[in-house]
Amino acid sequence: MVIKKKFKMMILSLALLLFVLMGVNANANVKTYHQKGYAMVGGYATHYVKNKNYAYIPLYDYGSSVGYYENRTYQTESFTMLGSRGNFHRNAISSYYLPVTYNWSGDLGNAQSVVISKSGQYAYIMYPGANTTIVRYDLWKLQSLGITTNNMAGLRLGVKRRDPQILSAIKFGPKFDAGHGQSLALNPKTNMLWYIKMDVVTNKPTLVEVSPNTLKPVKQIKFNFSRNYSINNELAIDKRGNFYTYVKYRMHGKSAGRVVIFKGQVKKNYVIFRAIRQGLENGPGFQTQGMGYNPVSNRLYLVSDGVISSIPVNRLSKLRPKDVRTTKFKTNLEFEGIAFNRAGLGYILTIRGTQLFTINNF
């Protein structure tokens, strides 16, 4: 009996190991392209727009959202995050308290990026440390089930109780290597998801294409970025299919840190980027946390903790100080990204606990 029990335990352990390995290698059969040479084919930043330094924020101690610990994560009320400083004041309202626990305690607590479908129906959230790397939330269906600002605890409670109606509005994708997971973005031209597989900074990233239906990788391109620049884990794609990323240098003295922006394209199976010759004298916040694009305003958004700056795409390389909008929020939440639907409604992702704020006319 003892031998039989040990044998069963061994089989169970092997099965569990196989499951884990299969999960980690969900992109093992994905077509991989190895790009020769450097992806950066032109230029470097030569000058910087002297935008005002509204966004000087030292590294702060991260806090939690109102009622998160007091209500044991099941918060019941929405609250407003005030845009208190900067040259573009806007407020954001907490609209969805996303699950923080599914398979084990806190496994969905470290969301790193957000994408909103063009229609606004779906929110795609990337969780690099979880057993499900991308989770798709059907916001329309959740609203029809009563998940609104009048029932803020309903989504987390529904997931905890395994409510079949709530779970029918959520698609859990497989586990795969997302790196830091901070750069999930939607290409509006193809309706495909993309992210940069890397840690925080590198010059040898991998660009990965993901199906919005299966939530699995379908293609990846490994490339060398540049001999002059490393790349941060940021990505946004405009309505014409142009890819953008940026690097922000650390604060120095009273400077908030300069920003260099890169514009590129994916052509079949290779990537090209060019540096925008004009950068920003003062980037937002202490460190980069994400990037977004609004198809209505045609602006790029640079996200840091507690502060977001935006710039118009059609004035890249010829920005004036007034073109750079900066909103500094009265908060100590850790920001993780921003995304917009085709109507221009914005969604800001923060953690502790994981939640989506909505913001209008941003």
Short mmCIF file of C-alpha atoms in Angstrom, two decimals:
data_model
loop_
_atom_site.label_atom_id
_atom_site.label_comp_id
_atom_site.label_asym_id
_atom_site.label_seq_id
_atom_site.Cartn_x
_atom_site.Cartn_y
_atom_site.Cartn_z
CA MET A 1 0.00 0.00 0.00
CA VAL A 2 2.85 2.35 0.84
CA ILE A 3 4.55 1.62 -2.51
CA LYS A 4 1.28 2.17 -4.38
CA LYS A 5 0.74 5.48 -2.55
CA LYS A 6 4.27 6.63 -3.37
CA PHE A 7 3.74 5.65 -7.01
CA LYS A 8 0.52 7.68 -7.19
CA MET A 9 2.28 10.66 -5.63
CA MET A 10 5.09 10.36 -8.18
CA ILE A 11 2.61 10.23 -11.07
CA LEU A 12 0.76 13.24 -9.66
CA SER A 13 4.01 15.19 -9.29
CA LEU A 14 5.06 14.38 -12.85
CA ALA A 15 1.65 15.40 -14.18
CA LEU A 16 1.83 18.68 -12.28
CA LEU A 17 5.33 19.35 -13.60
CA LEU A 18 4.18 18.61 -17.15
CA PHE A 19 1.24 20.97 -16.71
CA VAL A 20 3.50 23.75 -15.50
CA LEU A 21 5.97 23.20 -18.33
CA MET A 22 3.20 23.17 -20.90
CA GLY A 23 1.82 26.39 -19.45
CA VAL A 24 5.16 28.17 -19.46
CA ASN A 25 5.77 27.00 -23.02
CA ALA A 26 2.35 27.89 -24.43
CA ASN A 27 4.29 29.78 -27.11
CA ALA A 28 6.77 26.95 -27.74
CA ASN A 29 5.33 26.28 -31.22
CA VAL A 30 5.01 29.93 -32.14
CA LYS A 31 6.86 30.89 -35.31
CA THR A 32 9.99 32.78 -34.33
CA TYR A 33 11.90 35.14 -36.62
CA HIS A 34 15.47 36.22 -35.90
CA GLN A 35 16.10 39.63 -37.40
CA LYS A 36 19.63 40.42 -38.52
CA GLY A 37 21.25 43.79 -37.94
CA TYR A 38 19.73 46.61 -35.93
CA ALA A 39 16.04 47.57 -36.01
CA MET A 40 16.97 51.24 -35.59
CA VAL A 41 17.53 52.47 -39.13
CA GLY A 42 17.69 56.19 -38.59
CA GLY A 43 18.74 58.96 -36.30
CA TYR A 44 18.81 59.95 -32.70
CA ALA A 45 17.28 62.78 -30.69
CA THR A 46 19.06 66.07 -31.32
CA HIS A 47 16.91 68.56 -29.41
CA TYR A 48 14.17 68.66 -26.77
CA VAL A 49 10.97 70.62 -26.37
CA LYS A 50 11.22 72.66 -23.18
CA ASN A 51 7.93 71.63 -21.63
CA LYS A 52 7.27 72.73 -18.06
CA ASN A 53 8.35 70.44 -15.28
CA TYR A 54 4.90 69.87 -13.77
CA ALA A 55 5.67 66.24 -13.27
CA TYR A 56 8.63 66.21 -10.91
CA ILE A 57 7.75 63.40 -8.53
CA PRO A 58 10.31 61.53 -6.45
CA LEU A 59 9.95 57.80 -5.96
CA TYR A 60 7.11 57.45 -3.46
CA ASP A 61 5.83 54.70 -1.21
CA TYR A 62 2.98 52.94 -2.99
CA GLY A 63 -0.37 52.94 -1.25
CA SER A 64 -3.62 51.06 -1.71
CA SER A 65 -6.96 52.23 -3.03
CA VAL A 66 -9.65 53.45 -0.65
CA GLY A 67 -11.20 50.60 1.33
CA TYR A 68 -9.00 47.86 -0.15
CA TYR A 69 -7.66 46.45 3.10
CA GLU A 70 -10.52 47.69 5.26
CA ASN A 71 -12.99 45.65 3.19
CA ARG A 72 -10.64 42.68 2.76
CA THR A 73 -10.36 43.53 -0.96
CA TYR A 74 -14.15 43.59 -1.51
CA GLN A 75 -14.51 47.34 -1.92
CA THR A 76 -18.05 48.59 -2.22
CA GLU A 77 -17.74 52.21 -3.33
CA SER A 78 -16.26 54.05 -6.27
CA PHE A 79 -14.04 57.06 -5.69
CA THR A 80 -12.61 59.91 -7.72
CA MET A 81 -8.89 60.37 -8.34
CA LEU A 82 -8.39 64.10 -8.66
CA GLY A 83 -6.14 65.68 -11.26
CA SER A 84 -4.66 68.26 -8.93
CA ARG A 85 -1.65 69.69 -10.76
CA GLY A 86 -0.20 70.15 -14.22
CA ASN A 87 -1.46 72.09 -17.22
CA PHE A 88 -4.33 69.71 -18.05
CA HIS A 89 -6.65 68.92 -15.14
CA ARG A 90 -8.83 65.85 -15.48
CA ASN A 91 -10.36 63.56 -12.86
CA ALA A 92 -10.63 59.76 -13.08
CA ILE A 93 -13.34 57.58 -11.52
CA SER A 94 -12.80 54.02 -10.29
CA SER A 95 -15.21 51.99 -12.42
CA TYR A 96 -14.12 48.34 -12.05
CA TYR A 97 -12.49 46.57 -9.13
CA LEU A 98 -10.92 43.66 -11.00
CA PRO A 99 -10.29 40.30 -9.33
CA VAL A 100 -7.08 40.00 -7.32
CA THR A 101 -7.50 36.29 -6.55
CA TYR A 102 -8.50 33.37 -8.76
CA ASN A 103 -6.32 30.24 -8.40
CA TRP A 104 -4.55 31.30 -5.22
CA SER A 105 -4.48 34.33 -2.96
CA GLY A 106 -3.32 37.43 -4.81
CA ASP A 107 -2.42 35.66 -8.07
CA LEU A 108 -4.13 38.43 -10.10
CA GLY A 109 -2.88 41.22 -7.90
CA ASN A 110 0.06 42.29 -10.06
CA ALA A 111 -1.49 43.37 -13.35
CA GLN A 112 1.03 45.14 -15.60
CA SER A 113 -0.79 46.48 -18.67
CA VAL A 114 -4.21 47.03 -20.21
CA VAL A 115 -5.75 47.05 -23.69
CA ILE A 116 -9.33 48.10 -24.51
CA SER A 117 -10.96 46.79 -27.69
CA LYS A 118 -11.99 49.40 -30.24
CA SER A 119 -15.68 48.95 -29.43
CA GLY A 120 -15.01 49.19 -25.70
CA GLN A 121 -16.51 45.74 -25.08
CA TYR A 122 -13.36 43.98 -23.91
CA ALA A 123 -10.58 44.81 -21.47
CA TYR A 124 -7.41 42.73 -21.85
CA ILE A 125 -5.21 42.67 -18.76
CA MET A 126 -1.72 41.15 -18.70
CA TYR A 127 -0.59 39.30 -15.55
CA PRO A 128 3.00 38.11 -16.12
CA GLY A 129 3.27 36.15 -12.87
CA ALA A 130 -0.06 34.32 -12.97
CA ASN A 131 -1.12 30.98 -14.41
CA THR A 132 -3.17 32.92 -16.94
CA THR A 133 -1.05 35.56 -18.67
CA ILE A 134 -3.86 37.54 -20.33
CA VAL A 135 -7.41 37.75 -18.99
CA ARG A 136 -10.18 39.19 -21.17
CA TYR A 137 -13.08 40.87 -19.38
CA ASP A 138 -16.33 41.42 -21.29
CA LEU A 139 -17.26 44.80 -19.85
CA TRP A 140 -20.61 44.92 -21.65
CA LYS A 141 -21.67 41.57 -20.28
CA LEU A 142 -20.47 42.48 -16.79
CA GLN A 143 -22.55 45.65 -16.95
CA SER A 144 -25.61 43.63 -18.02
CA LEU A 145 -25.02 41.43 -14.97
CA GLY A 146 -25.14 44.48 -12.71
CA ILE A 147 -21.40 45.11 -12.32
CA THR A 148 -21.56 48.90 -12.18
CA THR A 149 -20.42 51.61 -9.80
CA ASN A 150 -23.52 50.75 -7.76
CA ASN A 151 -22.20 47.22 -7.25
CA MET A 152 -18.45 47.62 -7.03
CA ALA A 153 -17.81 44.42 -5.05
CA GLY A 154 -19.84 42.22 -7.40
CA LEU A 155 -17.05 41.21 -9.77
CA ARG A 156 -14.57 40.08 -7.11
CA LEU A 157 -17.28 38.32 -5.13
CA GLY A 158 -18.58 36.60 -8.26
CA VAL A 159 -15.12 35.25 -9.08
CA LYS A 160 -14.57 34.14 -5.49
CA ARG A 161 -17.89 32.25 -5.47
CA ARG A 162 -17.33 30.86 -8.98
CA ASP A 163 -20.59 32.40 -10.11
CA PRO A 164 -21.14 30.89 -13.59
CA GLN A 165 -22.70 34.07 -14.96
CA ILE A 166 -19.79 36.24 -13.85
CA LEU A 167 -17.24 33.68 -15.07
CA SER A 168 -18.98 33.56 -18.46
CA ALA A 169 -17.91 37.19 -18.93
CA ILE A 170 -14.24 36.38 -18.28
CA LYS A 171 -11.85 34.48 -20.56
CA PHE A 172 -8.69 33.16 -18.91
CA GLY A 173 -5.87 32.66 -21.37
CA PRO A 174 -2.94 30.23 -21.07
CA LYS A 175 0.35 30.92 -19.37
CA PHE A 176 3.28 32.05 -21.51
CA ASP A 177 6.42 34.13 -21.15
CA ALA A 178 5.41 37.79 -20.98
CA GLY A 179 8.64 39.16 -19.54
CA HIS A 180 7.82 42.18 -17.40
CA GLY A 181 4.44 42.39 -19.14
CA GLN A 182 4.20 46.19 -19.17
CA SER A 183 3.71 46.77 -22.90
CA LEU A 184 0.50 45.08 -24.10
CA ALA A 185 -0.98 47.12 -26.98
CA LEU A 186 -3.63 46.80 -29.70
CA ASN A 187 -2.95 47.35 -33.39
CA PRO A 188 -6.22 49.00 -34.55
CA LYS A 189 -5.47 48.16 -38.20
CA THR A 190 -5.28 44.39 -37.66
CA ASN A 191 -7.09 44.06 -34.31
CA MET A 192 -4.15 41.97 -33.04
CA LEU A 193 -2.41 42.36 -29.69
CA TRP A 194 1.32 42.97 -29.37
CA TYR A 195 3.79 43.22 -26.52
CA ILE A 196 7.56 43.44 -26.02
CA LYS A 197 8.94 40.36 -24.29
CA MET A 198 11.71 41.68 -22.05
CA ASP A 199 12.42 42.82 -18.52
CA VAL A 200 12.51 46.56 -17.89
CA VAL A 201 15.44 47.69 -20.07
CA THR A 202 17.30 45.87 -22.86
CA ASN A 203 18.73 46.30 -26.35
CA LYS A 204 17.71 42.79 -27.44
CA PRO A 205 13.91 42.60 -27.12
CA THR A 206 11.37 40.25 -28.69
CA LEU A 207 8.18 41.64 -30.23
CA VAL A 208 5.29 39.21 -29.83
CA GLU A 209 1.93 39.13 -31.64
CA VAL A 210 -1.03 37.65 -29.71
CA SER A 211 -4.49 36.59 -30.84
CA PRO A 212 -7.27 38.56 -29.08
CA ASN A 213 -9.49 35.48 -29.38
CA THR A 214 -7.30 32.64 -28.11
CA LEU A 215 -5.10 34.93 -25.99
CA LYS A 216 -2.09 32.94 -27.25
CA PRO A 217 1.05 34.20 -29.03
CA VAL A 218 1.03 33.60 -32.78
CA LYS A 219 4.36 35.14 -33.88
CA GLN A 220 7.49 36.60 -32.35
CA ILE A 221 10.35 38.62 -33.79
CA LYS A 222 13.68 38.69 -31.97
CA PHE A 223 15.77 41.72 -32.85
CA ASN A 224 18.56 44.05 -31.78
CA PHE A 225 17.12 47.48 -31.12
CA SER A 226 20.03 49.91 -31.54
CA ARG A 227 23.73 50.38 -30.92
CA ASN A 228 22.99 53.79 -29.35
CA TYR A 229 19.81 53.21 -27.36
CA SER A 230 18.36 50.58 -25.08
CA ILE A 231 14.60 50.11 -25.06
CA ASN A 232 12.12 50.39 -22.20
CA ASN A 233 9.14 48.07 -21.82
CA GLU A 234 6.59 50.45 -23.41
CA LEU A 235 4.46 50.12 -26.53
CA ALA A 236 1.60 51.94 -28.26
CA ILE A 237 0.20 51.60 -31.79
CA ASP A 238 -1.70 54.32 -33.63
CA LYS A 239 -4.68 53.97 -35.99
CA ARG A 240 -2.34 53.74 -39.00
CA GLY A 241 -0.47 50.82 -37.51
CA ASN A 242 2.65 52.73 -36.48
CA PHE A 243 4.43 51.38 -33.40
CA TYR A 244 5.81 53.69 -30.71
CA THR A 245 8.06 53.18 -27.74
CA TYR A 246 10.19 55.52 -25.65
CA VAL A 247 12.99 55.71 -23.16
CA LYS A 248 13.04 58.03 -20.15
CA TYR A 249 16.28 58.98 -18.45
CA ARG A 250 16.50 59.30 -14.68
CA MET A 251 15.85 62.60 -12.96
CA HIS A 252 18.87 64.80 -12.49
CA GLY A 253 18.74 67.80 -10.19
CA LYS A 254 15.49 69.60 -10.96
CA SER A 255 14.99 67.80 -14.26
CA ALA A 256 12.22 65.21 -14.41
CA GLY A 257 14.31 63.22 -16.90
CA ARG A 258 14.45 63.56 -20.68
CA VAL A 259 12.34 61.39 -22.99
CA VAL A 260 13.32 60.04 -26.41
CA ILE A 261 10.48 58.65 -28.56
CA PHE A 262 10.82 56.03 -31.31
CA LYS A 263 8.44 55.39 -34.19
CA GLY A 264 8.42 52.13 -36.10
CA GLN A 265 6.60 49.55 -38.15
CA VAL A 266 6.37 45.78 -38.42
CA LYS A 267 6.77 44.77 -42.05
CA LYS A 268 5.96 41.09 -42.43
CA ASN A 269 8.59 39.52 -40.21
CA TYR A 270 10.96 42.34 -39.38
CA VAL A 271 10.87 45.52 -37.31
CA ILE A 272 12.16 48.99 -38.11
CA PHE A 273 12.35 52.02 -35.83
CA ARG A 274 13.51 55.60 -36.15
CA ALA A 275 14.21 58.01 -33.32
CA ILE A 276 12.03 61.13 -33.27
CA ARG A 277 14.61 63.89 -33.48
CA GLN A 278 12.83 66.02 -30.89
CA GLY A 279 12.39 64.61 -27.41
CA LEU A 280 10.82 65.96 -24.20
CA GLU A 281 12.92 67.95 -21.77
CA ASN A 282 10.77 66.80 -18.85
CA GLY A 283 9.20 63.36 -18.89
CA PRO A 284 6.48 62.37 -16.42
CA GLY A 285 7.19 61.06 -12.95
CA PHE A 286 10.03 58.96 -11.63
CA GLN A 287 9.86 55.85 -13.79
CA THR A 288 8.01 54.62 -16.86
CA GLN A 289 4.89 52.52 -16.31
CA GLY A 290 3.22 52.33 -19.70
CA MET A 291 2.21 53.97 -22.94
CA GLY A 292 -1.12 54.50 -24.68
CA TYR A 293 -2.79 55.98 -27.76
CA ASN A 294 -6.12 57.80 -28.09
CA PRO A 295 -7.61 57.55 -31.61
CA VAL A 296 -9.93 60.52 -31.03
CA SER A 297 -7.31 63.02 -29.87
CA ASN A 298 -4.55 61.31 -31.93
CA ARG A 299 -2.22 61.63 -28.95
CA LEU A 300 0.38 59.39 -27.33
CA TYR A 301 0.31 59.00 -23.54
CA LEU A 302 3.39 58.46 -21.36
CA VAL A 303 2.45 56.91 -18.03
CA SER A 304 4.30 57.14 -14.75
CA ASP A 305 3.13 56.73 -11.17
CA GLY A 306 0.58 59.43 -10.40
CA VAL A 307 1.27 61.44 -13.53
CA ILE A 308 0.54 61.13 -17.25
CA SER A 309 1.83 63.31 -20.09
CA SER A 310 0.50 63.28 -23.65
CA ILE A 311 1.67 64.64 -27.00
CA PRO A 312 -0.04 64.96 -30.42
CA VAL A 313 1.18 62.47 -33.03
CA ASN A 314 0.86 64.98 -35.87
CA ARG A 315 3.32 67.35 -34.18
CA LEU A 316 6.10 64.90 -33.44
CA SER A 317 9.48 66.54 -34.19
CA LYS A 318 7.85 69.98 -34.06
CA LEU A 319 6.33 70.02 -30.58
CA ARG A 320 5.74 73.30 -28.76
CA PRO A 321 5.71 73.45 -24.96
CA LYS A 322 1.93 73.97 -25.00
CA ASP A 323 1.48 70.75 -27.00
CA VAL A 324 2.65 68.68 -24.03
CA ARG A 325 -0.25 68.05 -21.63
CA THR A 326 0.51 66.81 -18.15
CA THR A 327 -1.91 65.68 -15.46
CA LYS A 328 -0.63 65.00 -11.98
CA PHE A 329 -3.14 63.09 -9.85
CA LYS A 330 -3.58 63.36 -6.11
CA THR A 331 -2.72 59.76 -5.30
CA ASN A 332 0.03 57.36 -4.28
CA LEU A 333 -1.30 54.43 -6.31
CA GLU A 334 1.04 52.50 -8.60
CA PHE A 335 -0.02 53.13 -12.20
CA GLU A 336 0.31 50.31 -14.73
CA GLY A 337 -1.00 51.64 -18.02
CA ILE A 338 -3.65 53.47 -20.01
CA ALA A 339 -5.83 52.47 -22.98
CA PHE A 340 -8.69 54.01 -24.98
CA ASN A 341 -11.66 52.80 -26.98
CA ARG A 342 -12.47 54.26 -30.39
CA ALA A 343 -14.80 56.82 -28.77
CA GLY A 344 -11.87 58.21 -26.79
CA LEU A 345 -12.91 56.96 -23.35
CA GLY A 346 -9.77 56.28 -21.33
CA TYR A 347 -9.06 53.47 -18.86
CA ILE A 348 -6.24 53.79 -16.34
CA LEU A 349 -4.97 50.59 -14.72
CA THR A 350 -3.64 50.70 -11.15
CA ILE A 351 -2.88 48.05 -8.54
CA ARG A 352 -3.34 47.45 -4.79
CA GLY A 353 -5.93 46.30 -5.64
CA THR A 354 -6.20 45.89 -9.37
CA GLN A 355 -8.72 48.36 -10.77
CA LEU A 356 -9.71 50.33 -13.85
CA PHE A 357 -10.41 54.04 -13.66
CA THR A 358 -12.31 55.70 -16.49
CA ILE A 359 -11.40 59.20 -17.66
CA ASN A 360 -13.20 61.42 -20.18
CA ASN A 361 -11.86 64.05 -22.62
CA PHE A 362 -8.30 63.06 -21.88
#
